[in-house]
Amino acid sequence: MNKKLSLKEELEKTLTERYERWDDIFQFGTNDPSWADGVNLNLVRNHILYIKSQIEEQLDKQDYPDIYYKDVPSKVDYDYIARPKEIKEKAVRCFNTLEQYPHLEEVLASRMYLDDKELMNLGIFFLINRVKGLKEAIEKDDYVTMRRLSRDSDTILESLEEAFHKIEEYKLKEGRQLSLFEMM
């Protein structure tokens, strides 16, 4: 019987944690870079169902913990996002900060005279795509992408500064100057 009590306590603890996790995601969301909060909520819901089935398989009905009788959360729309207004406000602030960077246009214009391989070698390719992607995500209300791309705006600014210096070094090394077309 002691073994069943310890099993009961473990199952109860795990189930309680899963309910708390579901509530936390529903209220505050996640930082998942690839999936909306609804996907994660439904995954946690499946965990709850699985743990309840484990309780049914491994415990006698009179030993079920009280948490077992708590209602299973409903399925959520997979596109559900917690706190979308905050995500968008943060993304807009981040993008506005990036737009204030004095050499942003020059970094973005580098794609006109550097090929993808050169941009990759200089570490600029993904940075350019991040800036463009953030703007597009804001325009399209793509909250998952906004959440992913607006993290660490200070780091993005540092990366822009590094990119600008790499471009300057590259131009000096190659002995090139921007044409008027490239500057526009």
Coordinates of N, CA and C in Angstrom, one line a residue:
M1 N 0.8 -1.2 0.0 CA 0.0 0.0 0.0 C 0.9 1.3 0.0
N2 N 2.0 1.2 0.7 CA 2.9 2.4 0.7 C 3.3 2.8 -0.7
K3 N 3.6 1.7 -1.6 CA 4.0 2.0 -2.9 C 2.9 2.7 -3.7
K4 N 1.6 2.3 -3.5 CA 0.5 3.0 -4.2 C 0.4 4.4 -3.7
L5 N 0.6 4.7 -2.4 CA 0.5 6.0 -1.9 C 1.6 6.9 -2.6
S6 N 2.8 6.4 -2.7 CA 3.8 7.2 -3.3 C 3.5 7.4 -4.8
L7 N 2.9 6.4 -5.4 CA 2.5 6.5 -6.8 C 1.4 7.5 -6.9
K8 N 0.5 7.5 -6.0 CA -0.7 8.4 -6.0 C -0.1 9.8 -5.8
E9 N 0.8 10.0 -4.9 CA 1.3 11.4 -4.7 C 2.1 11.9 -5.9
E10 N 2.8 11.0 -6.6 CA 3.5 11.4 -7.8 C 2.6 11.8 -8.9
L11 N 1.6 11.0 -9.1 CA 0.6 11.3 -10.2 C -0.2 12.6 -9.8
E12 N -0.5 12.7 -8.6 CA -1.2 14.0 -8.1 C -0.3 15.2 -8.4
K13 N 0.9 15.1 -8.0 CA 1.8 16.2 -8.2 C 2.0 16.5 -9.7
T14 N 2.2 15.5 -10.5 CA 2.3 15.7 -11.9 C 1.1 16.4 -12.6
L15 N -0.1 15.8 -12.2 CA -1.3 16.4 -12.7 C -1.6 17.8 -12.3
T16 N -1.3 18.1 -11.0 CA -1.4 19.5 -10.5 C -0.5 20.4 -11.3
E17 N 0.8 20.0 -11.5 CA 1.7 20.8 -12.3 C 1.2 21.1 -13.7
R18 N 0.6 20.1 -14.3 CA 0.1 20.2 -15.7 C -1.1 21.2 -15.7
Y19 N -2.0 21.1 -14.8 CA -3.1 22.1 -14.7 C -2.5 23.5 -14.5
E20 N -1.5 23.7 -13.6 CA -0.9 25.0 -13.4 C -0.2 25.5 -14.6
R21 N 0.4 24.6 -15.4 CA 1.1 25.0 -16.6 C 0.0 25.5 -17.6
W22 N -1.1 24.7 -17.7 CA -2.1 25.1 -18.7 C -2.6 26.5 -18.3
D23 N -2.9 26.8 -17.1 CA -3.4 28.1 -16.6 C -2.4 29.2 -16.9
D24 N -1.1 28.9 -16.7 CA 0.0 29.9 -16.9 C 0.1 30.2 -18.4
I25 N 0.0 29.2 -19.3 CA 0.1 29.5 -20.7 C -1.1 30.2 -21.2
F26 N -2.3 29.9 -20.7 CA -3.5 30.5 -21.1 C -3.5 32.0 -20.7
Q27 N -3.0 32.3 -19.5 CA -3.0 33.7 -19.1 C -1.8 34.5 -19.6
F28 N -0.6 33.9 -19.6 CA 0.6 34.7 -19.9 C 1.3 34.3 -21.3
G29 N 0.9 33.2 -21.8 CA 1.5 32.7 -23.1 C 2.8 32.1 -22.9
T30 N 3.5 31.8 -24.0 CA 4.8 31.2 -23.9 C 5.8 32.1 -24.7
N31 N 7.0 31.6 -24.8 CA 8.0 32.3 -25.6 C 8.4 31.3 -26.8
D32 N 7.5 30.4 -27.1 CA 7.8 29.5 -28.1 C 8.0 30.2 -29.4
P33 N 9.1 30.0 -30.1 CA 9.5 30.7 -31.3 C 8.7 30.2 -32.5
S34 N 8.1 29.0 -32.4 CA 7.5 28.4 -33.6 C 6.0 28.2 -33.6
W35 N 5.5 28.2 -32.4 CA 4.1 27.8 -32.3 C 3.3 28.8 -31.5
A36 N 2.0 28.9 -31.8 CA 1.1 29.8 -31.1 C 0.8 29.1 -29.8
D37 N 0.3 29.9 -28.8 CA 0.0 29.4 -27.5 C -1.1 28.3 -27.5
G38 N -2.0 28.4 -28.5 CA -3.0 27.4 -28.6 C -2.5 26.0 -28.8
V39 N -1.4 25.9 -29.6 CA -0.8 24.6 -29.8 C -0.2 24.0 -28.5
N40 N 0.4 24.9 -27.7 CA 1.0 24.4 -26.5 C -0.1 24.1 -25.4
L41 N -1.2 24.9 -25.4 CA -2.3 24.6 -24.5 C -2.9 23.2 -24.8
N42 N -3.1 22.9 -26.1 CA -3.7 21.6 -26.5 C -2.7 20.5 -26.1
L43 N -1.4 20.7 -26.2 CA -0.4 19.7 -25.9 C -0.5 19.5 -24.4
V44 N -0.6 20.5 -23.6 CA -0.7 20.3 -22.1 C -2.0 19.7 -21.8
R45 N -3.1 20.0 -22.5 CA -4.3 19.3 -22.3 C -4.2 17.8 -22.5
N46 N -3.5 17.5 -23.6 CA -3.2 16.0 -23.8 C -2.5 15.4 -22.7
H47 N -1.5 16.1 -22.1 CA -0.8 15.6 -20.9 C -1.7 15.3 -19.8
I48 N -2.6 16.3 -19.6 CA -3.6 16.1 -18.5 C -4.5 14.8 -18.7
L49 N -4.9 14.7 -19.9 CA -5.7 13.5 -20.3 C -4.9 12.2 -20.1
Y50 N -3.6 12.2 -20.5 CA -2.8 11.1 -20.3 C -2.5 10.7 -18.8
I51 N -2.3 11.7 -18.0 CA -2.0 11.5 -16.6 C -3.3 11.0 -15.9
K52 N -4.5 11.5 -16.3 CA -5.7 11.0 -15.8 C -5.9 9.5 -16.2
S53 N -5.5 9.1 -17.4 CA -5.6 7.7 -17.8 C -4.6 6.9 -17.0
Q54 N -3.5 7.4 -16.6 CA -2.5 6.7 -15.8 C -3.1 6.5 -14.4
I55 N -3.8 7.5 -13.9 CA -4.4 7.4 -12.6 C -5.5 6.2 -12.6
E56 N -6.3 6.2 -13.7 CA -7.3 5.2 -13.8 C -6.7 3.8 -13.9
E57 N -5.5 3.7 -14.6 CA -4.9 2.4 -14.8 C -4.2 1.9 -13.5
Q58 N -3.6 2.8 -12.8 CA -2.7 2.4 -11.7 C -3.2 2.6 -10.3
L59 N -4.4 3.2 -10.2 CA -4.9 3.4 -8.8 C -6.3 2.8 -8.8
D60 N -6.7 2.4 -7.6 CA -8.1 2.1 -7.3 C -8.9 3.4 -7.3
K61 N -10.2 3.3 -7.7 CA -11.0 4.5 -7.8 C -11.0 5.3 -6.4
Q62 N -11.1 4.6 -5.3 CA -11.1 5.2 -4.0 C -9.8 6.0 -3.7
D63 N -8.8 5.7 -4.4 CA -7.5 6.3 -4.2 C -7.2 7.5 -5.1
Y64 N -8.1 7.8 -6.0 CA -7.9 8.9 -7.0 C -7.7 10.2 -6.2
P65 N -6.7 11.0 -6.5 CA -6.6 12.3 -5.9 C -7.7 13.3 -6.3
D66 N -7.9 14.3 -5.4 CA -9.0 15.2 -5.7 C -8.8 15.9 -7.0
I67 N -7.5 16.2 -7.4 CA -7.3 16.9 -8.7 C -7.8 16.2 -9.9
Y68 N -7.9 14.9 -9.7 CA -8.4 14.0 -10.8 C -9.8 14.5 -11.3
Y69 N -10.6 15.0 -10.4 CA -12.0 15.3 -10.6 C -12.1 16.7 -11.2
K70 N -11.0 17.4 -11.3 CA -11.1 18.8 -11.9 C -11.4 18.6 -13.4
D71 N -12.2 19.5 -14.0 CA -12.5 19.4 -15.4 C -11.3 19.5 -16.2
V72 N -11.3 18.8 -17.3 CA -10.2 18.9 -18.3 C -10.4 20.2 -19.1
P73 N -9.4 21.0 -19.3 CA -9.6 22.2 -20.1 C -10.1 21.9 -21.5
S74 N -10.9 22.8 -22.0 CA -11.4 22.6 -23.4 C -10.3 22.7 -24.4
K75 N -10.5 22.1 -25.5 CA -9.6 22.4 -26.6 C -9.6 23.9 -27.0
V76 N -8.5 24.4 -27.4 CA -8.4 25.8 -27.7 C -8.0 25.9 -29.2
D77 N -8.4 27.0 -29.8 CA -8.0 27.2 -31.2 C -6.5 27.2 -31.3
Y78 N -6.0 26.5 -32.2 CA -4.5 26.4 -32.3 C -3.8 27.7 -32.5
D79 N -4.5 28.7 -33.0 CA -3.9 30.0 -33.3 C -4.1 31.0 -32.1
Y80 N -4.6 30.5 -31.0 CA -4.8 31.3 -29.8 C -3.4 31.9 -29.4
I81 N -3.4 33.2 -29.1 CA -2.3 33.9 -28.5 C -2.7 34.6 -27.3
A82 N -2.0 34.4 -26.2 CA -2.2 35.1 -25.0 C -1.6 36.5 -25.1
R83 N -2.2 37.5 -24.6 CA -1.7 38.9 -24.6 C -1.2 39.4 -25.9
P84 N -2.0 39.3 -27.0 CA -1.5 39.7 -28.3 C -1.2 41.2 -28.4
K85 N -2.0 42.0 -27.6 CA -1.7 43.5 -27.7 C -0.3 43.8 -27.2
E86 N 0.1 43.1 -26.1 CA 1.5 43.3 -25.5 C 2.5 42.9 -26.5
I87 N 2.3 41.8 -27.2 CA 3.3 41.2 -28.2 C 3.4 42.3 -29.3
K88 N 2.3 42.8 -29.8 CA 2.4 43.7 -30.9 C 3.1 45.0 -30.5
E89 N 2.7 45.5 -29.3 CA 3.3 46.7 -28.8 C 4.8 46.6 -28.6
K90 N 5.3 45.4 -28.1 CA 6.7 45.2 -28.0 C 7.4 45.1 -29.4
A91 N 6.7 44.5 -30.3 CA 7.3 44.3 -31.7 C 7.4 45.7 -32.3
V92 N 6.4 46.5 -32.2 CA 6.4 47.9 -32.8 C 7.5 48.7 -32.1
R93 N 7.6 48.6 -30.8 CA 8.7 49.4 -30.1 C 10.0 48.9 -30.6
C94 N 10.2 47.6 -30.7 CA 11.5 47.1 -31.2 C 11.8 47.6 -32.6
F95 N 10.8 47.5 -33.5 CA 11.0 47.9 -34.9 C 11.3 49.4 -34.9
N96 N 10.6 50.2 -34.1 CA 10.8 51.7 -34.1 C 12.2 52.0 -33.6
T97 N 12.7 51.2 -32.7 CA 14.1 51.3 -32.2 C 15.1 51.0 -33.3
L98 N 14.8 50.0 -34.0 CA 15.7 49.6 -35.2 C 15.7 50.7 -36.2
E99 N 14.5 51.2 -36.5 CA 14.4 52.3 -37.5 C 15.2 53.5 -37.2
Q100 N 15.4 53.7 -35.9 CA 16.2 54.9 -35.4 C 17.7 54.7 -35.6
Y101 N 18.1 53.4 -35.9 CA 19.6 53.2 -36.0 C 20.0 54.0 -37.3
P102 N 21.1 54.8 -37.1 CA 21.4 55.7 -38.2 C 21.9 55.1 -39.4
H103 N 22.4 53.9 -39.4 CA 23.0 53.2 -40.6 C 22.1 52.1 -41.1
L104 N 20.9 52.0 -40.6 CA 20.0 50.9 -41.0 C 19.9 50.8 -42.5
E105 N 19.6 51.9 -43.2 CA 19.4 51.8 -44.7 C 20.7 51.3 -45.4
E106 N 21.8 51.7 -44.9 CA 23.1 51.2 -45.5 C 23.2 49.7 -45.3
V107 N 22.9 49.2 -44.1 CA 23.0 47.8 -43.8 C 22.0 47.0 -44.7
L108 N 20.7 47.5 -44.8 CA 19.7 46.9 -45.6 C 20.1 47.0 -47.1
A109 N 20.7 48.1 -47.5 CA 21.1 48.2 -49.0 C 22.2 47.3 -49.4
S110 N 22.9 46.8 -48.4 CA 24.1 45.9 -48.7 C 23.6 44.7 -49.5
R111 N 22.4 44.3 -49.4 CA 21.9 43.1 -50.2 C 21.9 43.4 -51.7
M112 N 22.0 44.7 -52.1 CA 22.0 45.1 -53.5 C 23.3 44.9 -54.1
Y113 N 24.4 44.9 -53.4 CA 25.7 44.8 -54.0 C 26.5 43.6 -53.4
L114 N 25.9 42.9 -52.4 CA 26.6 41.7 -51.9 C 25.6 40.5 -52.2
D115 N 26.2 39.4 -52.7 CA 25.4 38.2 -52.9 C 25.1 37.5 -51.6
D116 N 24.2 36.5 -51.7 CA 23.8 35.8 -50.4 C 25.0 35.2 -49.7
K117 N 25.9 34.7 -50.5 CA 27.1 34.0 -49.8 C 27.9 35.1 -49.1
E118 N 28.1 36.2 -49.7 CA 28.9 37.3 -49.0 C 28.1 37.8 -47.8
L119 N 26.8 37.9 -47.9 CA 26.0 38.3 -46.8 C 26.1 37.3 -45.6
M120 N 26.0 36.0 -46.0 CA 26.2 35.0 -45.0 C 27.5 35.0 -44.3
N121 N 28.6 35.1 -45.1 CA 29.9 35.2 -44.6 C 30.2 36.4 -43.7
L122 N 29.5 37.5 -43.9 CA 29.7 38.7 -43.1 C 28.7 38.6 -41.9
G123 N 27.8 37.6 -41.9 CA 26.9 37.5 -40.8 C 25.7 38.5 -40.9
I124 N 25.4 38.9 -42.1 CA 24.4 40.0 -42.2 C 23.1 39.5 -42.8
F125 N 23.1 38.4 -43.5 CA 22.0 37.8 -44.2 C 20.8 37.7 -43.2
F126 N 21.0 37.0 -42.1 CA 19.9 36.7 -41.2 C 19.4 38.0 -40.5
L127 N 20.3 38.9 -40.2 CA 20.0 40.2 -39.6 C 19.1 41.0 -40.5
I128 N 19.4 41.1 -41.8 CA 18.5 41.8 -42.8 C 17.1 41.1 -42.8
N129 N 17.1 39.8 -42.9 CA 15.8 39.1 -42.9 C 15.1 39.3 -41.6
R130 N 15.8 39.4 -40.5 CA 15.1 39.7 -39.2 C 14.4 41.0 -39.2
V131 N 15.1 42.0 -39.7 CA 14.5 43.4 -39.7 C 13.3 43.4 -40.7
K132 N 13.5 42.8 -41.9 CA 12.4 42.8 -42.8 C 11.2 41.9 -42.3
G133 N 11.6 40.8 -41.7 CA 10.5 39.9 -41.2 C 9.7 40.5 -40.1
L134 N 10.4 41.3 -39.2 CA 9.6 41.9 -38.1 C 8.6 42.9 -38.7
K135 N 9.1 43.7 -39.7 CA 8.1 44.6 -40.3 C 6.9 43.9 -40.9
E136 N 7.2 42.8 -41.6 CA 6.1 42.1 -42.3 C 5.2 41.4 -41.2
A137 N 5.8 40.9 -40.1 CA 5.0 40.3 -39.1 C 4.0 41.3 -38.4
I138 N 4.5 42.5 -38.2 CA 3.7 43.6 -37.6 C 2.5 43.9 -38.6
E139 N 2.8 44.0 -39.9 CA 1.8 44.3 -40.9 C 0.8 43.2 -41.0
K140 N 1.2 42.0 -40.8 CA 0.3 40.8 -41.0 C -0.3 40.3 -39.7
D141 N 0.0 41.0 -38.6 CA -0.5 40.5 -37.3 C -0.1 39.1 -37.0
D142 N 1.2 38.7 -37.4 CA 1.7 37.4 -37.1 C 2.4 37.4 -35.8
Y143 N 1.7 37.1 -34.7 CA 2.1 37.2 -33.4 C 3.3 36.3 -33.0
V144 N 3.3 35.1 -33.5 CA 4.4 34.2 -33.2 C 5.7 34.7 -33.8
T145 N 5.7 35.2 -35.0 CA 6.9 35.8 -35.6 C 7.3 37.1 -34.9
M146 N 6.3 37.9 -34.5 CA 6.6 39.1 -33.8 C 7.3 38.8 -32.4
R147 N 6.7 37.8 -31.8 CA 7.3 37.4 -30.5 C 8.7 36.9 -30.6
R148 N 9.0 36.1 -31.7 CA 10.3 35.6 -31.9 C 11.3 36.7 -32.3
L149 N 10.9 37.6 -33.2 CA 11.8 38.5 -33.8 C 12.0 39.8 -33.0
S150 N 11.1 40.0 -32.0 CA 11.3 41.3 -31.2 C 12.0 41.0 -29.9
R151 N 12.5 39.8 -29.7 CA 13.3 39.6 -28.5 C 14.6 40.3 -28.6
D152 N 15.1 40.7 -27.5 CA 16.5 41.3 -27.5 C 16.8 42.4 -28.5
S153 N 16.0 43.4 -28.4 CA 16.2 44.6 -29.4 C 17.6 45.2 -29.2
D154 N 18.1 45.2 -28.0 CA 19.5 45.7 -27.7 C 20.5 44.9 -28.5
T155 N 20.3 43.6 -28.5 CA 21.2 42.7 -29.2 C 21.1 42.9 -30.7
I156 N 19.9 43.2 -31.2 CA 19.8 43.4 -32.6 C 20.5 44.7 -33.0
L157 N 20.4 45.7 -32.1 CA 21.1 47.0 -32.4 C 22.6 46.8 -32.4
E158 N 23.1 46.0 -31.5 CA 24.5 45.7 -31.5 C 24.9 44.9 -32.7
S159 N 24.1 44.0 -33.2 CA 24.4 43.3 -34.4 C 24.3 44.2 -35.6
L160 N 23.4 45.2 -35.6 CA 23.4 46.2 -36.7 C 24.7 47.0 -36.8
E161 N 25.1 47.4 -35.6 CA 26.4 48.1 -35.6 C 27.6 47.3 -36.1
E162 N 27.6 46.0 -35.6 CA 28.7 45.1 -36.1 C 28.6 45.0 -37.6
A163 N 27.4 44.8 -38.1 CA 27.1 44.6 -39.6 C 27.6 45.8 -40.3
F164 N 27.3 47.0 -39.8 CA 27.7 48.2 -40.5 C 29.2 48.3 -40.6
H165 N 29.9 48.0 -39.5 CA 31.4 48.0 -39.5 C 32.0 46.9 -40.5
K166 N 31.3 45.8 -40.5 CA 31.8 44.7 -41.5 C 31.6 45.2 -42.9
I167 N 30.5 45.8 -43.2 CA 30.2 46.4 -44.5 C 31.3 47.4 -44.9
E168 N 31.6 48.3 -44.0 CA 32.6 49.3 -44.2 C 34.0 48.7 -44.5
E169 N 34.3 47.7 -43.7 CA 35.6 47.0 -43.9 C 35.6 46.3 -45.2
Y170 N 34.5 45.7 -45.6 CA 34.4 45.0 -46.8 C 34.6 45.9 -48.0
K171 N 33.9 47.1 -47.9 CA 34.0 48.1 -49.0 C 35.5 48.6 -49.1
L172 N 36.1 48.8 -48.0 CA 37.5 49.3 -48.0 C 38.4 48.2 -48.6
K173 N 38.2 47.0 -48.2 CA 39.0 45.8 -48.7 C 38.8 45.7 -50.2
E174 N 37.6 45.8 -50.6 CA 37.3 45.6 -52.1 C 37.5 46.9 -52.9
G175 N 37.8 48.0 -52.2 CA 38.0 49.3 -52.8 C 36.8 49.8 -53.6
R176 N 35.7 49.5 -53.0 CA 34.5 50.0 -53.7 C 33.7 51.1 -53.0
Q177 N 33.0 51.8 -53.7 CA 32.1 52.8 -53.2 C 30.7 52.5 -53.7
L178 N 29.7 53.0 -52.9 CA 28.4 52.8 -53.3 C 28.0 53.7 -54.5
S179 N 27.3 53.2 -55.4 CA 26.8 54.1 -56.5 C 25.6 54.8 -56.0
L180 N 25.2 55.9 -56.7 CA 24.0 56.6 -56.3 C 22.8 55.7 -56.3
F181 N 22.7 54.7 -57.2 CA 21.6 53.8 -57.3 C 21.5 53.0 -56.0
E182 N 22.7 52.5 -55.5 CA 22.7 51.7 -54.3 C 22.4 52.4 -53.1
M183 N 22.6 53.7 -53.1 CA 22.4 54.5 -51.9 C 20.9 54.9 -51.8
M184 N 20.1 54.8 -52.9 CA 18.7 55.2 -52.9 C 17.8 54.1 -52.4

